[in-house]
């Protein structure tokens, strides 16, 4: 089998992040990690060396891939920076936008008055950070966008705002979140392409082969 990504390092983030409130509670989201893991496997199948920086998921480590398990957005950013240099960076993770400003070392009691307000601070934007690296920016940086409407226009704006090269936009107006299929628009500097609704594994294979063509 041809291995068009042989000798390439592909760095991928996947899954949710988990932001602690105290030792037993956290803020997170419903990301399953499926799409990111499928892309990692598809790139490995084309011969790439793949590093997958993953938040907590129920998925097993894909074979032949170096998986770095993290919990928080800050840990995800640090793990990504440690894994550089890479030829390609693909940000698939659903990073929590906010984290509790001062997680408690001890379990917050339910009767405590301070529970009524939880100060939050913004997490770093990992995709934007990596897109703007001066020296070690990967040659191809790919972001994801989940939109329910105006998918193409919003994804085009997001590509410019984040500073990445491509955006893979999910139409999440259906049951894509946590589901087995995805409907995607690929936005590149050359324009946009609509890909038909397909299993996440097929979307992953198609993206991996587009990446191989682009390098
Ligand atoms: O801004 P939004 O969350 O819609 O952007 C989604 C894209 O940005 C995804 O590629 C996601 O992995 C990435 N992202 C990130 N770090 C964040 C927020 C989003 O890498 N803090």
CSV table of C-alpha atoms and ligand atoms in Angstrom, one decimal:
chain,number,residue,atom,x,y,z
A,1,UNK,CA,0.0,0.0,0.0
A,2,UNK,CA,1.2,3.5,-0.8
A,3,UNK,CA,2.3,5.5,2.2
A,4,UNK,CA,2.1,9.2,1.1
A,5,UNK,CA,2.5,10.5,4.7
A,6,UNK,CA,5.7,8.4,5.4
A,7,UNK,CA,8.3,10.5,7.2
A,8,UNK,CA,5.7,13.1,8.2
A,9,UNK,CA,4.7,14.0,11.8
A,10,UNK,CA,1.0,14.7,12.3
A,11,UNK,CA,0.0,16.2,15.6
A,12,UNK,CA,-3.7,16.0,16.5
A,13,UNK,CA,-5.8,17.1,19.5
A,14,UNK,CA,-9.1,15.3,20.3
A,15,UNK,CA,-11.8,14.8,22.8
A,16,UNK,CA,-13.0,17.3,25.5
A,17,UNK,CA,-11.0,19.0,28.2
A,18,UNK,CA,-11.9,18.8,31.8
A,19,UNK,CA,-11.5,21.9,34.0
A,20,UNK,CA,-11.5,21.2,37.8
A,21,UNK,CA,-13.8,23.1,40.1
A,22,UNK,CA,-12.5,21.1,43.1
A,23,UNK,CA,-11.1,17.6,43.5
A,24,UNK,CA,-14.4,15.9,42.6
A,25,UNK,CA,-16.1,18.3,40.2
A,26,UNK,CA,-15.3,19.8,36.8
A,27,UNK,CA,-16.5,21.7,33.7
A,28,UNK,CA,-16.5,19.7,30.4
A,29,UNK,CA,-18.5,18.9,27.3
A,30,UNK,CA,-19.9,16.0,25.4
A,31,UNK,CA,-17.1,15.5,22.8
A,32,UNK,CA,-16.6,11.8,22.3
A,33,UNK,CA,-13.2,12.1,20.6
A,34,UNK,CA,-14.4,9.8,17.7
A,35,UNK,CA,-13.6,12.2,14.8
A,36,UNK,CA,-10.1,13.1,16.1
A,37,UNK,CA,-9.2,9.4,16.8
A,38,UNK,CA,-10.5,8.4,13.3
A,39,UNK,CA,-8.3,11.1,11.7
A,40,UNK,CA,-5.3,9.9,13.8
A,41,UNK,CA,-5.8,6.4,12.5
A,42,UNK,CA,-6.3,7.5,8.9
A,43,UNK,CA,-3.1,9.5,9.0
A,44,UNK,CA,-1.2,6.6,10.5
A,45,UNK,CA,-2.7,4.3,7.8
A,46,UNK,CA,-1.0,6.6,5.2
A,47,UNK,CA,2.3,6.1,6.9
A,48,UNK,CA,2.5,9.2,9.2
A,49,UNK,CA,4.0,9.3,12.6
A,50,UNK,CA,1.1,10.5,14.7
A,51,UNK,CA,0.9,12.1,18.1
A,52,UNK,CA,-2.6,12.3,19.5
A,53,UNK,CA,-3.1,14.6,22.5
A,54,UNK,CA,-6.3,13.5,23.9
A,55,UNK,CA,-8.6,14.7,26.7
A,56,UNK,CA,-10.6,12.1,28.7
A,57,UNK,CA,-12.5,9.8,26.3
A,58,UNK,CA,-13.9,6.2,26.5
A,59,UNK,CA,-11.9,5.3,23.4
A,60,UNK,CA,-9.0,2.9,23.4
A,61,UNK,CA,-5.6,4.2,22.2
A,62,UNK,CA,-5.5,3.6,18.4
A,63,UNK,CA,-2.8,1.1,17.4
A,64,UNK,CA,0.6,2.5,16.3
A,65,UNK,CA,-0.1,6.0,17.5
A,66,UNK,CA,1.6,7.9,20.3
A,67,UNK,CA,-1.2,9.0,22.6
A,68,UNK,CA,-0.6,11.7,25.3
A,69,UNK,CA,-3.5,11.8,27.8
A,70,UNK,CA,-4.2,15.1,29.4
A,71,UNK,CA,-7.2,16.6,31.3
A,72,UNK,CA,-7.1,20.4,31.1
A,73,UNK,CA,-6.7,23.0,28.3
A,74,UNK,CA,-3.5,24.2,29.8
A,75,UNK,CA,-2.1,20.6,29.9
A,76,UNK,CA,-3.3,20.1,26.3
A,77,UNK,CA,-1.4,23.3,25.1
A,78,UNK,CA,1.7,22.2,27.0
A,79,UNK,CA,1.6,18.7,25.5
A,80,UNK,CA,1.1,20.1,22.0
A,81,UNK,CA,4.1,22.4,22.4
A,82,UNK,CA,6.2,19.5,23.7
A,83,UNK,CA,5.3,17.3,20.7
A,84,UNK,CA,6.4,19.9,18.2
A,85,UNK,CA,7.9,20.1,15.6
A,86,UNK,CA,5.2,18.6,13.3
A,87,UNK,CA,4.5,18.8,9.6
A,88,UNK,CA,0.7,19.0,10.2
A,89,UNK,CA,-1.4,20.2,13.2
A,90,UNK,CA,-5.0,19.2,13.3
A,91,UNK,CA,-7.1,20.7,16.2
A,92,UNK,CA,-10.1,18.5,16.6
A,93,UNK,CA,-10.5,18.8,20.4
A,94,UNK,CA,-13.5,20.5,22.0
A,95,UNK,CA,-11.4,22.6,24.3
A,96,UNK,CA,-13.4,24.2,27.2
A,97,UNK,CA,-13.5,27.9,26.6
A,98,UNK,CA,-13.3,28.7,30.3
A,99,UNK,CA,-11.9,27.3,33.5
A,100,UNK,CA,-12.5,28.0,37.1
A,101,UNK,CA,-10.2,30.8,38.1
A,102,UNK,CA,-9.1,29.2,41.4
A,103,UNK,CA,-9.9,25.5,41.7
A,104,UNK,CA,-10.3,24.5,45.4
A,105,UNK,CA,-7.9,22.0,46.8
A,106,UNK,CA,-10.6,20.7,49.0
A,107,UNK,CA,-14.2,19.6,48.2
A,108,UNK,CA,-16.4,22.7,48.3
A,109,UNK,CA,-19.2,22.1,50.8
A,110,UNK,CA,-22.7,22.3,49.3
A,111,UNK,CA,-23.8,24.7,52.0
A,112,UNK,CA,-21.1,27.2,51.4
A,113,UNK,CA,-22.3,30.6,50.3
A,114,UNK,CA,-19.5,31.0,47.7
A,115,UNK,CA,-20.9,28.2,45.6
A,116,UNK,CA,-23.4,30.7,44.2
A,117,UNK,CA,-20.7,32.2,42.1
A,118,UNK,CA,-17.9,30.5,40.3
A,119,UNK,CA,-15.3,32.9,38.8
A,120,UNK,CA,-14.0,31.7,35.4
A,121,UNK,CA,-11.0,32.7,33.3
A,122,UNK,CA,-10.6,32.2,29.5
A,123,UNK,CA,-8.5,29.2,28.4
A,124,UNK,CA,-5.8,29.7,25.8
A,125,UNK,CA,-6.9,29.1,22.2
A,126,UNK,CA,-4.6,26.2,21.2
A,127,UNK,CA,-5.3,26.4,17.5
A,128,UNK,CA,-4.7,30.1,17.3
A,129,UNK,CA,-1.5,29.8,19.4
A,130,UNK,CA,0.0,27.1,17.1
A,131,UNK,CA,-1.2,29.0,14.0
A,132,UNK,CA,0.8,32.0,15.1
A,133,UNK,CA,4.1,30.4,16.1
A,134,UNK,CA,6.9,32.2,14.5
A,135,UNK,CA,9.5,29.4,14.3
A,136,UNK,CA,7.8,26.1,14.8
A,137,UNK,CA,4.5,26.6,13.0
A,138,UNK,CA,3.6,23.4,11.3
A,139,UNK,CA,3.4,23.8,7.5
A,140,UNK,CA,-0.3,22.9,7.5
A,141,UNK,CA,-2.6,23.8,10.3
A,142,UNK,CA,-6.2,22.6,10.2
A,143,UNK,CA,-9.0,23.6,12.6
A,144,UNK,CA,-12.5,22.4,13.1
A,145,UNK,CA,-15.7,24.4,13.4
A,146,UNK,CA,-19.1,23.2,14.6
A,147,UNK,CA,-21.9,25.4,13.2
A,148,UNK,CA,-25.7,25.1,13.0
A,149,UNK,CA,-26.2,27.7,10.2
A,150,UNK,CA,-24.3,29.8,7.7
A,151,UNK,CA,-21.7,27.0,7.9
A,152,UNK,CA,-19.5,28.2,5.0
A,153,UNK,CA,-19.5,31.9,5.9
A,154,UNK,CA,-18.8,31.3,9.6
A,155,UNK,CA,-16.1,28.8,8.8
A,156,UNK,CA,-14.4,31.2,6.3
A,157,UNK,CA,-14.4,33.9,9.0
A,158,UNK,CA,-13.0,31.4,11.6
A,159,UNK,CA,-10.2,30.4,9.3
A,160,UNK,CA,-9.0,34.0,9.1
A,161,UNK,CA,-9.6,34.7,12.8
A,162,UNK,CA,-7.6,31.6,14.0
A,163,UNK,CA,-4.8,32.0,11.4
A,164,UNK,CA,-5.1,28.4,10.3
A,165,UNK,CA,-4.8,27.1,6.7
A,166,UNK,CA,-7.9,25.0,6.5
A,167,UNK,CA,-11.2,24.7,8.5
A,168,UNK,CA,-13.2,21.5,8.5
A,169,UNK,CA,-16.7,22.8,9.3
A,170,UNK,CA,-19.2,20.4,10.8
A,171,UNK,CA,-22.9,21.0,10.2
A,172,UNK,CA,-24.2,20.2,13.6
A,173,UNK,CA,-27.8,21.1,12.9
A,174,UNK,CA,-28.5,17.3,12.8
A,175,UNK,CA,-27.3,14.6,15.3
A,176,UNK,CA,-23.6,14.9,14.6
A,177,UNK,CA,-22.4,15.5,18.1
A,178,UNK,CA,-21.4,12.1,19.5
A,179,UNK,CA,-22.9,10.4,16.4
A,180,UNK,CA,-21.2,8.1,14.0
A,181,UNK,CA,-21.6,10.3,10.9
A,182,UNK,CA,-20.5,13.8,9.9
A,183,UNK,CA,-21.5,16.3,7.2
A,184,UNK,CA,-18.5,18.5,6.4
A,185,UNK,CA,-17.5,21.6,4.4
A,186,UNK,CA,-13.7,22.0,3.8
A,187,UNK,CA,-12.7,25.6,3.7
A,188,UNK,CA,-9.2,26.4,2.2
A,189,UNK,CA,-7.7,29.6,0.8
A,190,UNK,CA,-8.8,28.3,-2.6
A,191,UNK,CA,-12.5,28.1,-1.6
A,192,UNK,CA,-14.9,25.6,-0.1
A,193,UNK,CA,-15.9,22.0,-0.8
A,194,UNK,CA,-19.0,20.3,0.5
A,195,UNK,CA,-18.5,16.7,1.4
A,196,UNK,CA,-21.5,14.4,1.6
A,197,UNK,CA,-22.7,13.1,5.0
A,198,UNK,CA,-20.6,10.1,5.7
A,199,UNK,CA,-19.3,7.9,8.6
A,200,UNK,CA,-16.6,9.7,10.6
A,201,UNK,CA,-14.0,7.1,9.4
A,202,UNK,CA,-14.7,8.0,5.8
A,203,UNK,CA,-14.4,11.7,6.5
A,204,UNK,CA,-11.1,11.0,8.2
A,205,UNK,CA,-9.7,9.0,5.3
A,206,UNK,CA,-10.7,11.7,2.9
A,207,UNK,CA,-9.1,14.4,5.0
A,208,UNK,CA,-5.9,12.4,5.4
A,209,UNK,CA,-5.7,11.9,1.7
A,210,UNK,CA,-6.2,15.6,1.0
A,211,UNK,CA,-3.5,16.4,3.5
A,212,UNK,CA,-1.1,14.0,1.8
A,213,UNK,CA,-1.9,15.7,-1.6
A,214,UNK,CA,-1.2,19.2,0.0
A,215,UNK,CA,2.2,18.4,1.5
B,1,LIG,O1,-13.7,29.0,18.4
B,1,LIG,P1,-14.1,27.6,18.3
B,1,LIG,O2,-14.1,26.8,19.6
B,1,LIG,O3,-15.4,27.4,17.5
B,1,LIG,O4,-13.0,26.9,17.4
B,1,LIG,C1,-12.9,25.5,17.1
B,1,LIG,C2,-11.5,25.2,16.7
B,1,LIG,O5,-10.6,25.8,17.6
B,1,LIG,C3,-11.3,23.7,16.8
B,1,LIG,O6,-10.3,23.3,15.9
B,1,LIG,C4,-10.8,23.5,18.2
B,1,LIG,O7,-10.0,22.4,18.4
B,1,LIG,C5,-9.9,24.8,18.3
B,1,LIG,N1,-9.8,25.3,19.7
B,1,LIG,C6,-8.6,25.3,20.4
B,1,LIG,N2,-8.5,25.8,21.6
B,1,LIG,C7,-9.5,26.5,22.2
B,1,LIG,C8,-10.8,26.5,21.5
B,1,LIG,C9,-10.9,26.0,20.3
B,1,LIG,O8,-7.6,24.7,19.9
B,1,LIG,N3,-9.4,27.0,23.4
